[in-house]
Coordinates of C-alpha atoms in Angstrom, one line a residue:
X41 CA 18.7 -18.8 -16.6
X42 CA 15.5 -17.8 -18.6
X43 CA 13.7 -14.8 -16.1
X44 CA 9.9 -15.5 -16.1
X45 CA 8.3 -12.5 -14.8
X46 CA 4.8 -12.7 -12.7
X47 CA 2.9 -13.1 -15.9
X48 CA 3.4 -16.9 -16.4
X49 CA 2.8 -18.1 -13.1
X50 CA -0.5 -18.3 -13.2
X51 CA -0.5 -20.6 -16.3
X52 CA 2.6 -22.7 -15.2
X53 CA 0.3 -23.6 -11.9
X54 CA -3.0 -24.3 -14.5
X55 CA -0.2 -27.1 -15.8
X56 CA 1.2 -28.5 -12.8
X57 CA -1.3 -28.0 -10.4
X58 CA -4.9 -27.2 -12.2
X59 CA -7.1 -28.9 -9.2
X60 CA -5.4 -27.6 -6.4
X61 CA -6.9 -24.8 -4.5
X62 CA -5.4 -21.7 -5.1
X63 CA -8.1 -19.4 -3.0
X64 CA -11.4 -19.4 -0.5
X65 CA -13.0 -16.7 -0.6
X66 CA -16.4 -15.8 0.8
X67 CA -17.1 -19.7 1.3
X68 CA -16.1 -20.1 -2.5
X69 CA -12.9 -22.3 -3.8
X70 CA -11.2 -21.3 -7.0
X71 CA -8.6 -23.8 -8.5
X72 CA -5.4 -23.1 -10.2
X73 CA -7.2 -24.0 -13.1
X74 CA -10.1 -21.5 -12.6
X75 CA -7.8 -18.2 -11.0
X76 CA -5.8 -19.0 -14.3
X77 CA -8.6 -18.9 -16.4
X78 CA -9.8 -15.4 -14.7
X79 CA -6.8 -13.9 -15.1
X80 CA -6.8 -15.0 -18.8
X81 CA -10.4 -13.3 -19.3
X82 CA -9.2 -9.9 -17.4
X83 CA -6.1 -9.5 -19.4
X84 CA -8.1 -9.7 -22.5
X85 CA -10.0 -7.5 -21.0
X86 CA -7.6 -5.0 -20.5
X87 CA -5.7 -5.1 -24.0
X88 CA -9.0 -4.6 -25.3
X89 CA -9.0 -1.3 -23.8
X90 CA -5.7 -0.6 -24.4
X91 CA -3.2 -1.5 -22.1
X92 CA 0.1 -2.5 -23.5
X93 CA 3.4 -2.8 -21.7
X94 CA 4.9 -0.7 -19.2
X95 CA 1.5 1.3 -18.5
X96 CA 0.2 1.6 -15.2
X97 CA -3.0 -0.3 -13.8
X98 CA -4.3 0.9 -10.7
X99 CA -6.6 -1.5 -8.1
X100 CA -8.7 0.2 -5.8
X101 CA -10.3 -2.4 -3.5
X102 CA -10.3 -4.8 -0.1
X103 CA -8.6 -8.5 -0.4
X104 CA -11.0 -10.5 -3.1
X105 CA -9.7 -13.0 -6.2
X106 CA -10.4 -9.9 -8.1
X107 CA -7.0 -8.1 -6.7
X108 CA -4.7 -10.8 -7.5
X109 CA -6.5 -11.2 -11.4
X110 CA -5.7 -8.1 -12.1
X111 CA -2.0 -8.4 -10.3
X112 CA -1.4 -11.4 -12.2
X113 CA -3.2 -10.2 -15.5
X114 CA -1.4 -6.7 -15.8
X115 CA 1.9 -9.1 -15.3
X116 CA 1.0 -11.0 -18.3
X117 CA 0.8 -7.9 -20.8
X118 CA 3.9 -6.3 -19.2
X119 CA 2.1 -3.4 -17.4
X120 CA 2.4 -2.4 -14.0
X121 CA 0.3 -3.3 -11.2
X122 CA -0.6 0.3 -8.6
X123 CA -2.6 -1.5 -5.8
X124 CA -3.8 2.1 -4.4
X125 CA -4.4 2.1 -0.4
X126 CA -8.0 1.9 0.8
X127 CA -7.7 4.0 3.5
X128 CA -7.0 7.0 1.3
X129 CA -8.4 10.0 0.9
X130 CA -9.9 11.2 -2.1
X131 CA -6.5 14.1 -3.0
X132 CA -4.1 11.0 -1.8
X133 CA -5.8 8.7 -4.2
X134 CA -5.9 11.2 -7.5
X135 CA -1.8 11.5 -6.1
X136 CA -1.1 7.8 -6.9
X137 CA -3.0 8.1 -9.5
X138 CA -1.5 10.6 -11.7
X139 CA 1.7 10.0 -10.3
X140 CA 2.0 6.5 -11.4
X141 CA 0.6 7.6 -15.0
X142 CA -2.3 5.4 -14.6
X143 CA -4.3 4.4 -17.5
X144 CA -7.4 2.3 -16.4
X145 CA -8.6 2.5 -12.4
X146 CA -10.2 -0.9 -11.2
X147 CA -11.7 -0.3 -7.9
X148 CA -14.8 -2.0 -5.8
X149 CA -18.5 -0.1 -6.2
X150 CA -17.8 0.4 -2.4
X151 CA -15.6 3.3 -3.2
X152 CA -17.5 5.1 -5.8
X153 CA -18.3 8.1 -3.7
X154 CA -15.0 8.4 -2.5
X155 CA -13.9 8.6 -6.4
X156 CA -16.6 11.2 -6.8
X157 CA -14.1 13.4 -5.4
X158 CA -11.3 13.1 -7.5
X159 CA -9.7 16.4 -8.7
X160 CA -10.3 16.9 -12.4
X161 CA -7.4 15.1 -13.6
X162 CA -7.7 12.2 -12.0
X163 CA -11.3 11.6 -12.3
X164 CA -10.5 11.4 -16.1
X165 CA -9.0 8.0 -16.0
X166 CA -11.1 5.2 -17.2
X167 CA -12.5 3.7 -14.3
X168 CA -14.0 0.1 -14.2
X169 CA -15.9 -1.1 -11.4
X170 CA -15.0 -5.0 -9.7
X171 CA -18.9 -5.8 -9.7
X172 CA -21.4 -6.1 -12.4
X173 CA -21.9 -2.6 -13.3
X174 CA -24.8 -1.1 -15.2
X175 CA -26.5 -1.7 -18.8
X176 CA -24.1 1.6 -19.3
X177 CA -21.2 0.6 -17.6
X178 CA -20.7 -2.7 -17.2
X179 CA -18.6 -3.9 -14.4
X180 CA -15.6 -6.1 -14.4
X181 CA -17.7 -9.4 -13.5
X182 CA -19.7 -8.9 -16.4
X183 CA -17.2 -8.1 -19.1
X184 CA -14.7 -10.7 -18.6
X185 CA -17.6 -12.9 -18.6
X186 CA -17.8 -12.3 -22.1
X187 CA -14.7 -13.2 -22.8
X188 CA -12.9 -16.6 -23.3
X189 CA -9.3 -17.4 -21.6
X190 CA -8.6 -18.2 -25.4
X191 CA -9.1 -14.4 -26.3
X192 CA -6.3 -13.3 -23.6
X193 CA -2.9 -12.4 -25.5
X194 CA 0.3 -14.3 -25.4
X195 CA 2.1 -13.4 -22.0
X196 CA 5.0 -10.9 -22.8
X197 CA 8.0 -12.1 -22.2
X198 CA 9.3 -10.0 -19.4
X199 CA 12.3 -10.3 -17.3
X200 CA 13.7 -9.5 -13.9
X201 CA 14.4 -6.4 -14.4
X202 CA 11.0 -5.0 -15.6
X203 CA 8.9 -3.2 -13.0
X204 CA 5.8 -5.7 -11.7
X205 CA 4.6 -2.4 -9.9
X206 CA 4.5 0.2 -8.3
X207 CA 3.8 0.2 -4.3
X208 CA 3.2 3.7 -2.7
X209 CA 5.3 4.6 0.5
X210 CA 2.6 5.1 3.9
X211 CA 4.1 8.8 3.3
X212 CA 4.3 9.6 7.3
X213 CA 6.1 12.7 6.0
X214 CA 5.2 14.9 2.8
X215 CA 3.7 13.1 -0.1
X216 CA 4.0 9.2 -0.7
X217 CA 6.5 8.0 -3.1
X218 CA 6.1 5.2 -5.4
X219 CA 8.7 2.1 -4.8
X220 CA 9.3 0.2 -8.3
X221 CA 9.1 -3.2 -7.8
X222 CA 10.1 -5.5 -10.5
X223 CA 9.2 -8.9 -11.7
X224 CA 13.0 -10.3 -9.6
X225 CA 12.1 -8.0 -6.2
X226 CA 8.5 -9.8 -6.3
X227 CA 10.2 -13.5 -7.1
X228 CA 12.8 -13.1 -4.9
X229 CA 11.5 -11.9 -1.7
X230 CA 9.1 -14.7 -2.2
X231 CA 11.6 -17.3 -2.5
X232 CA 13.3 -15.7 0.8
X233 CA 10.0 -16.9 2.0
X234 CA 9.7 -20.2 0.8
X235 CA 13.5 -20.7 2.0
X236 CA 13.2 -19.0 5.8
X237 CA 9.5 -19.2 6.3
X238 CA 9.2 -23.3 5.0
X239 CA 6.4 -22.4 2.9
X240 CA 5.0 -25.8 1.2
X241 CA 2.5 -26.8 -1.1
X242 CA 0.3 -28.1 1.4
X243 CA 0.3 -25.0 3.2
X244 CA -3.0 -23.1 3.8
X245 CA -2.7 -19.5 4.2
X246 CA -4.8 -16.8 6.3
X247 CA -5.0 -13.7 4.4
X248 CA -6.2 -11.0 7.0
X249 CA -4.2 -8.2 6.3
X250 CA -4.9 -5.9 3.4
X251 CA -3.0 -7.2 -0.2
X252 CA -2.1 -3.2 -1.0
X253 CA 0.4 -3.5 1.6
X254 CA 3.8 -5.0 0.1
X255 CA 3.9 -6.9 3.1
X256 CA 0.6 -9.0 2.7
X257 CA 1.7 -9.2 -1.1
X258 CA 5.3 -9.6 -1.4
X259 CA 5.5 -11.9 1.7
X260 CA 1.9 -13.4 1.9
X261 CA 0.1 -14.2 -1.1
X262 CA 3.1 -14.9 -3.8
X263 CA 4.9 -17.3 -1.9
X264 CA 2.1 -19.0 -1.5
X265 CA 0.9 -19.0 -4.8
X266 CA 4.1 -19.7 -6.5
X267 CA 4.2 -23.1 -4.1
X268 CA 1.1 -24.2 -5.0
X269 CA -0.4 -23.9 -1.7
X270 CA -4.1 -22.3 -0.8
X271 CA -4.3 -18.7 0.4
X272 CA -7.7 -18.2 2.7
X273 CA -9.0 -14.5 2.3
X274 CA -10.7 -12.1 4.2
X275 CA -11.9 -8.5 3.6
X276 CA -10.8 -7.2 6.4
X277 CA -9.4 -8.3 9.7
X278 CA -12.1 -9.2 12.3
X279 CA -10.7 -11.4 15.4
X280 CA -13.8 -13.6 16.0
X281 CA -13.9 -14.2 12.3
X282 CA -10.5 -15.1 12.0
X283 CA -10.4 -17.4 14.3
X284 CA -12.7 -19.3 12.7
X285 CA -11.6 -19.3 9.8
X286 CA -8.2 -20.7 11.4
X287 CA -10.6 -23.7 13.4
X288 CA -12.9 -24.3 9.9
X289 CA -9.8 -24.2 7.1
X290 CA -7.2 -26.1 9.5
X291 CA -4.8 -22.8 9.0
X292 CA -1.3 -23.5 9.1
X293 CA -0.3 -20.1 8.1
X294 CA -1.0 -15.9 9.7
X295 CA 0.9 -13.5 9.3
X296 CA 0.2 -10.0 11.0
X297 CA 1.1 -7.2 13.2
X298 CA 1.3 -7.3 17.1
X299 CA -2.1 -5.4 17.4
X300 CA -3.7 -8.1 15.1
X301 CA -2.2 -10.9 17.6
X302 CA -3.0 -9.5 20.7
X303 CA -6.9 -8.6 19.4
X304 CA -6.7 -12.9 18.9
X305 CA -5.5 -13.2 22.1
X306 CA -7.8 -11.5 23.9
X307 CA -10.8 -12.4 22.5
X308 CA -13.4 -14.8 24.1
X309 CA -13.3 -17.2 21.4
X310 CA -9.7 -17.5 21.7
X311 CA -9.6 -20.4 24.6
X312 CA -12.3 -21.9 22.7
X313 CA -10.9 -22.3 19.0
X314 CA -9.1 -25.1 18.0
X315 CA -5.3 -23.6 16.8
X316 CA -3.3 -27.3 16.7
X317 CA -3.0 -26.6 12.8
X318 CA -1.4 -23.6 13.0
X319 CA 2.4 -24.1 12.4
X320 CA 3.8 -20.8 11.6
X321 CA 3.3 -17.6 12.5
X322 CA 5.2 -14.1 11.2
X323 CA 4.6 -10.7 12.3
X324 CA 6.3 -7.5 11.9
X325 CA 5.7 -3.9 11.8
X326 CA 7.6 -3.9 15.4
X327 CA 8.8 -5.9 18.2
X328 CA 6.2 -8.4 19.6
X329 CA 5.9 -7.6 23.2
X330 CA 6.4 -10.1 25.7
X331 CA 2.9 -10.8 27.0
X332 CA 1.5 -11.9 23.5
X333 CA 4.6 -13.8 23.6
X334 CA 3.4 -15.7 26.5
X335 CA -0.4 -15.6 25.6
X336 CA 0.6 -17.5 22.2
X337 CA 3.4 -20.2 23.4
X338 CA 0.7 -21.2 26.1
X339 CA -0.8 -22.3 23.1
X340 CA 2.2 -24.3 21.9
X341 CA 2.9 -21.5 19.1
X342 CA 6.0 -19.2 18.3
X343 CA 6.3 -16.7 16.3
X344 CA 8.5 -15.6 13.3
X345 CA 9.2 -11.8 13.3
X346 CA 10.9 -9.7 10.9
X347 CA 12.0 -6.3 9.4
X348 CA 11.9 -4.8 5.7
X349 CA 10.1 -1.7 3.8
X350 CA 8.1 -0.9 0.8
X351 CA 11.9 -0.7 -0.9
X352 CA 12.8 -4.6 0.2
X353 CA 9.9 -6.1 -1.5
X354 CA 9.5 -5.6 1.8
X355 CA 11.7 -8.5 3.8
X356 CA 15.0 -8.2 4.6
X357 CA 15.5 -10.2 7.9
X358 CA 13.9 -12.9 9.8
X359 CA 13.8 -14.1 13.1
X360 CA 13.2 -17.8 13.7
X361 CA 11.1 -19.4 16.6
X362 CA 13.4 -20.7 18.4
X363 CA 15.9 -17.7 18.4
X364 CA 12.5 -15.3 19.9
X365 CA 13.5 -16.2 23.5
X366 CA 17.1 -16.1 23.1
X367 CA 17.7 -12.7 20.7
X368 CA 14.1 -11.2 22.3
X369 CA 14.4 -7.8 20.8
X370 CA 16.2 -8.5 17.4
X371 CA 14.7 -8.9 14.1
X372 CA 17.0 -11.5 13.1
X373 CA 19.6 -12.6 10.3
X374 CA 19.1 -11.5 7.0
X375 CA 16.9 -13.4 4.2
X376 CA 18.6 -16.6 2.0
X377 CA 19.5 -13.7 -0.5
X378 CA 19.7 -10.6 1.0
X379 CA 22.5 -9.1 2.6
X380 CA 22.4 -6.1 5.7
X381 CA 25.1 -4.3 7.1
X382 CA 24.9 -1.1 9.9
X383 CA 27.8 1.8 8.9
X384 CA 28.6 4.9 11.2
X385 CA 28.0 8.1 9.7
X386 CA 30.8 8.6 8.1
X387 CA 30.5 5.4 5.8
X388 CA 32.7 2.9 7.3
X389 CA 31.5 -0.2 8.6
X390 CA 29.6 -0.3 12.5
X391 CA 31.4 -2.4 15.4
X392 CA 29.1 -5.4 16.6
X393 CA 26.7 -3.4 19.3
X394 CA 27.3 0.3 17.6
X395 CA 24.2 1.9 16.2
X396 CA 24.6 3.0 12.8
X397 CA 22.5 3.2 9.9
X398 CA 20.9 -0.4 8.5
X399 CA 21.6 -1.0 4.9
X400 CA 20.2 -3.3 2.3
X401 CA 20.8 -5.3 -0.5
X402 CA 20.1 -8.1 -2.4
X403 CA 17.7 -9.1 -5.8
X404 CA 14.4 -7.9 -3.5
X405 CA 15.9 -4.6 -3.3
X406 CA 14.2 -2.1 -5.4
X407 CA 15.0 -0.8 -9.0
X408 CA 14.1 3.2 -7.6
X409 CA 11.0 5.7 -6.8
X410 CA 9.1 6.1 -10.1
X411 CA 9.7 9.3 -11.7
X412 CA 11.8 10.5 -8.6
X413 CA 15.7 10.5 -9.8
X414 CA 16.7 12.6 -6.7
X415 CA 15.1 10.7 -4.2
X416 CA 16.5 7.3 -5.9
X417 CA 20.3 8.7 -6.1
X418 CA 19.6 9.8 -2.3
X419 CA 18.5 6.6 -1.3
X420 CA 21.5 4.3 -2.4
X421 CA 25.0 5.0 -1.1
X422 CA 27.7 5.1 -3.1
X423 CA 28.7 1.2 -3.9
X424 CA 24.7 0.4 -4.4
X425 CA 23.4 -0.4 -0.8
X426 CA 20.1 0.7 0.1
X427 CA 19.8 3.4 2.8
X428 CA 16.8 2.6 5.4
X429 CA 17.1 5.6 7.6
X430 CA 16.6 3.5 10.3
X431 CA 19.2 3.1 13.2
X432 CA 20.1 -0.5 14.5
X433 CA 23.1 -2.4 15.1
X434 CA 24.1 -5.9 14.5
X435 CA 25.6 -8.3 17.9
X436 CA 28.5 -10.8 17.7
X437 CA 26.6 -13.5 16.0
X438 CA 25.0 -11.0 12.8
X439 CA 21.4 -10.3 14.3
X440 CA 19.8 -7.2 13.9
X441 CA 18.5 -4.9 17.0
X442 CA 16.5 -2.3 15.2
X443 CA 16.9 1.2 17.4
X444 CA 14.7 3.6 15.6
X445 CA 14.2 5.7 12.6
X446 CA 16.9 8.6 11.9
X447 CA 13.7 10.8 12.1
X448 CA 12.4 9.7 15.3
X449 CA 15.4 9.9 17.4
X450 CA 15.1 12.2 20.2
X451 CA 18.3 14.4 21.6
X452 CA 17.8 15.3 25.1
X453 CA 20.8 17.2 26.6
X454 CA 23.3 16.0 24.1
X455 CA 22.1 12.0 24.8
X456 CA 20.4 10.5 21.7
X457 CA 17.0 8.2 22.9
X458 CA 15.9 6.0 20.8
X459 CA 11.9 5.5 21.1
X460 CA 11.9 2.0 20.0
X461 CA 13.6 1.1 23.4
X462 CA 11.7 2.7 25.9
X463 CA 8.6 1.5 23.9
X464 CA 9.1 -2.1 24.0
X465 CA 9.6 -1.7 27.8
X466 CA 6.1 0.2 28.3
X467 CA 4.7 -2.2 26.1
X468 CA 5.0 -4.8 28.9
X469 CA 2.9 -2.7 31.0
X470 CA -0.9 -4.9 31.3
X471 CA -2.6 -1.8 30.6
X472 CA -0.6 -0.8 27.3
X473 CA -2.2 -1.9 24.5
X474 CA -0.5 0.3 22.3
X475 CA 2.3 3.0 22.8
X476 CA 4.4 5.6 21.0
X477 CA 7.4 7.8 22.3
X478 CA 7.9 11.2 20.6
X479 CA 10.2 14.0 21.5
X480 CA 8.4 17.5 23.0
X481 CA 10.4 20.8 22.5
X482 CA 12.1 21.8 26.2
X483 CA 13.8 25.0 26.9
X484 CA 16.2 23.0 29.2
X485 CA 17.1 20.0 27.0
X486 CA 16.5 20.8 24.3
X487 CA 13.9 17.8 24.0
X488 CA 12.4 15.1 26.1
X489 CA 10.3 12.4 25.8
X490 CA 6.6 11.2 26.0
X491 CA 4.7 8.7 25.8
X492 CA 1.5 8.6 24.3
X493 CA -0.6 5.5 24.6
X494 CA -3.5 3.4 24.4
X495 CA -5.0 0.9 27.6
X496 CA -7.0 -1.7 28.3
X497 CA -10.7 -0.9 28.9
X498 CA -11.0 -0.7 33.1
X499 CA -7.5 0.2 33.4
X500 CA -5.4 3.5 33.7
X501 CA -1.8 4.6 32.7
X502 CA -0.7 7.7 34.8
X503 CA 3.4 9.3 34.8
X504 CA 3.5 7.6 38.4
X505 CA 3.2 3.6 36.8
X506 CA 5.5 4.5 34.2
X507 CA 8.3 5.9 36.0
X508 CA 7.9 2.9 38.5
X509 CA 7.9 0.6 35.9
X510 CA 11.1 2.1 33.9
X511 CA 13.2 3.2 36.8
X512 CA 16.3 1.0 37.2
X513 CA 15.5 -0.8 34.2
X514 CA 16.8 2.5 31.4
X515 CA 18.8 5.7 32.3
X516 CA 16.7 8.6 34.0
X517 CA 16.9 10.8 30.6
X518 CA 15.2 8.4 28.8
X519 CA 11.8 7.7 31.1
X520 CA 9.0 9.7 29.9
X521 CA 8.5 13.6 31.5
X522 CA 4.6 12.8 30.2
X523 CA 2.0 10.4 29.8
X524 CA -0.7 10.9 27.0
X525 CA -3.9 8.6 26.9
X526 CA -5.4 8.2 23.9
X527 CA -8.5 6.3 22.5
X528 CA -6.6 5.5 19.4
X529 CA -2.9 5.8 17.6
X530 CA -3.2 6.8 13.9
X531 CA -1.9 3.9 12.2
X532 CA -0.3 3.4 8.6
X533 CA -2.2 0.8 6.2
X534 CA 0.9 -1.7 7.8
X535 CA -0.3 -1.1 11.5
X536 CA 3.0 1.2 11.9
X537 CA 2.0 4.4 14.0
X538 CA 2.3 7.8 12.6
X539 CA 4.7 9.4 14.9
X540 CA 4.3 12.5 12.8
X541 CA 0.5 13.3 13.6
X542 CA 1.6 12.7 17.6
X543 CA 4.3 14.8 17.0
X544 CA 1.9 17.7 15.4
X545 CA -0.8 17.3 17.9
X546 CA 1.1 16.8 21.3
X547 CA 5.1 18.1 20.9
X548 CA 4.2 21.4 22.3
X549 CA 6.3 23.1 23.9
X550 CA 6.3 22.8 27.8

């Protein structure tokens, strides 16, 4: 089988599909034809200044057509593709930066102050704003104008095994890492979609969640684009204008987090916007808690839900609608073409209902961290399986329970507790809109747990309502010794809490 990489789907959809639309965006349809004829014009662009195969092109910016031009445009010369996080900091941003070996930095005008404080070697990558720039530095928009989709260079002839890009790790401990991704990891986990996810060409896509994050990428826009169908997109993620975007676009696909889906369902449009388009719905990031559960079937809608990482493209199992009732709690069966398995510590493979460390593989695995041989040896085991450091185990029919990460585990008098557990059960607490469980240091046990956790304006969360609420339903050792109000959980780009600034600011010791 000839392996087309990334960089000729864009003109393979200008052939079979050139009318079709490919994106809305700020009231604005592009075709097939048109997005095809952008990314011609920014790849030009781009081998004009330079940019030949295997170098680095980093995107700093929200969710715009201009993101997935350059994606699809850096595919076509066989460079690599660094979409760089918005929410970082200037030192985190001059990290993926240099790390990655960027050449050229594409980034919104929004961000130009943020860039201002770049360390020196950083700030000397060429740097080309998405808008029109000035008379002395043009922006994007006005220097691919200038350019014809006939000037673009014939696509390089790439093949699986070529890195696509290069996502960066959230990096909840030490400095982020940055997952290679290859042209097969990005095709593949998209055709996982399109197998488990029944993504068709008449499909029309809501794109709320940022396109840095693999998740949005890998699992949201190139499925759809590689079927032809229409992604909608939005900046950022704003319930009331989602939801009309779902009621004006007839929707049929979101995807999300449980925060994003509970912020839908509590929101006083939300009885009051037509959803009988909607037909599929996928979350992740963690287990969707019962009450948004109920809030969205009394609406006739299920949910999807799922588990992956950066280093599976990010998807490696699935959970179908009609199993959410029946395996509540589980993250489902693997993807069409990837394979898990759970093994004890000492290699060999985990009983049905042991914990043991999930591992992955299959084509949407990744080829490595870039320029990080140690980490890459450290994160395979020996007969190529990919290492998660997370703890799960798998029941009698083959679906996954995820129990938490290696590093999150809390020992408390020689019993291991894993937060995940007792967090899904606070989570069905009215008040809990959000909720983390992190070990404190204890003279006695060595460690115990607590709960730190967001609520519902008008309510209140006190030890007393959680204790009644877990007693009888999890051993003693594992309810909370503390409750920790919060007005907000710091949250990684993909909505997943940051367990290591709780752990910094509230595991003192008692």
């Amino acid at each position: 089988m000839h392996e087309h990489g990334l960089g000729t789907w864009m003109n393979q959809r200008r052939r079979k599909s050139p009318d079709k639309p490919a994106l809305i965006f700020d009231g604005e349809v592009t075709t097939y034809r048109s997005l095809a004829d952008d990314v011609d014009r920014v790849a030009a662009l781009l081998a004009r200044r330079g940019v030949a195969r295997g170098q680095s092109v980093a995107y700093l910016g929200e969710n715009s057509p201009r993101f997935l031009q350059v994606l699809f445009a850096a595919a076509q010369l066989g460079a690599v593709f660094v979409p760089v996080n918005t929410r970082l900091a200037p030192p985190e941003i001059a990290h993926v930066l240099v790390d990655s070996g960027a050449v050229v930095l594409i980034h919104d005008p929004e961000f130009e102050e943020r860039l201002d404080g770049l360390d020196a070697v950083a700030a000397g990558i060429p740097r080309i704003s998405t808008g029109e720039g000035s008379a002395d530095a043009p922006g994007l928009s006005a220097l691919a104008r200038e350019l014809s989709p006939a000037d673009a260079p014939a696509p390089v002839d790439t093949v699986f095994a070529d890195p696509a890009a290069i996502i960066y790790t959230s990096g909840t401990t030490g400095r982020a890492k940055g997952a290679v991704l290859t042209h097969g990891n990005l095709t593949w986990v998209a055709l996982n979609c399109i197998v488990d996810y029944d993504v068709v060409s008449t499909d029309i896509a809501l794109m709320i969640s940022p396109l840095f994050h693999v998740a949005s990428l890998g699992m949201g826009a190139l499925p759809v684009l590689l079927k032809g169908a229409t992604l909608v997109l939005e900046k950022g993620f704003e319930a009331s204008a989602a939801l009309a975007q779902i009621q004006r676009h007839r929707v049929t696909m979101l995807s999300g987090v449980p925060t994003t889906y509970q912020l839908l369902a509590d929101h006083p449009d939300w009885a009051l916007t037509d959803l009988s388009s909607l037909r599929r719905l996928t979350c992740g990031g963690s287990a969707v808690p019962t009450r948004i559960l109920d809030a969205f079937e009394l609406r006739g809608l299920s949910f999807t839900q799922g588990y992956g990482m950066t280093e599976t493209s990010p998807g490696a199992t699935s959970l179908a609608p009609d199993a959410t009732r029946r395996k509540q709690g589980s993250v489902g069966l693997p993807h069409f073409f990837t394979d898990v398995r759970v093994s004890r510590e000492d290699g060999g493979p985990a009983a049905p209902g042991e914990i043991g460390e999930i591992e992955i593989a299959g084509p949407n695995v990744f080829a490595g961290y870039h320029d990080n041989p140690q980490a890459t040896t450290a994160a395979f085991t020996s007969d190529g399986w990919f290492r998660s450091g997370d703890l799960g185990y798998l029941d009698d029919e083959g679906f996954l329970f995820i129990a938490d990460r290696l590093k999150d585990m809390i020992i408390s008098g020689g019993e291991n507790i894993y937060p995940a557990e007792v967090e899904n059960l606070l989570s069905d607490i009215s008040a809990v809109t959000g909720v983390a469980v992190i070990g404190r240091p204890d003279e006695r046990w060595g460690e115990v747990p607590v709960a730190v956790a967001t609520v519902a304006a008008g309510t209140e969360l006190d030890l007393t309502r959680v204790r009644a609420h877990l007693d009888g339903r999890i051993a003693r050792y594992k309810i909370p010794k503390d409750v920790i109000v919060v007005d907000e959980l710091p949250r990684t780009a993909s909505g997943k809490i940051r367990k290591a600034d709780l752990r910094a600011r509230f595991a003192r010791v008692s």
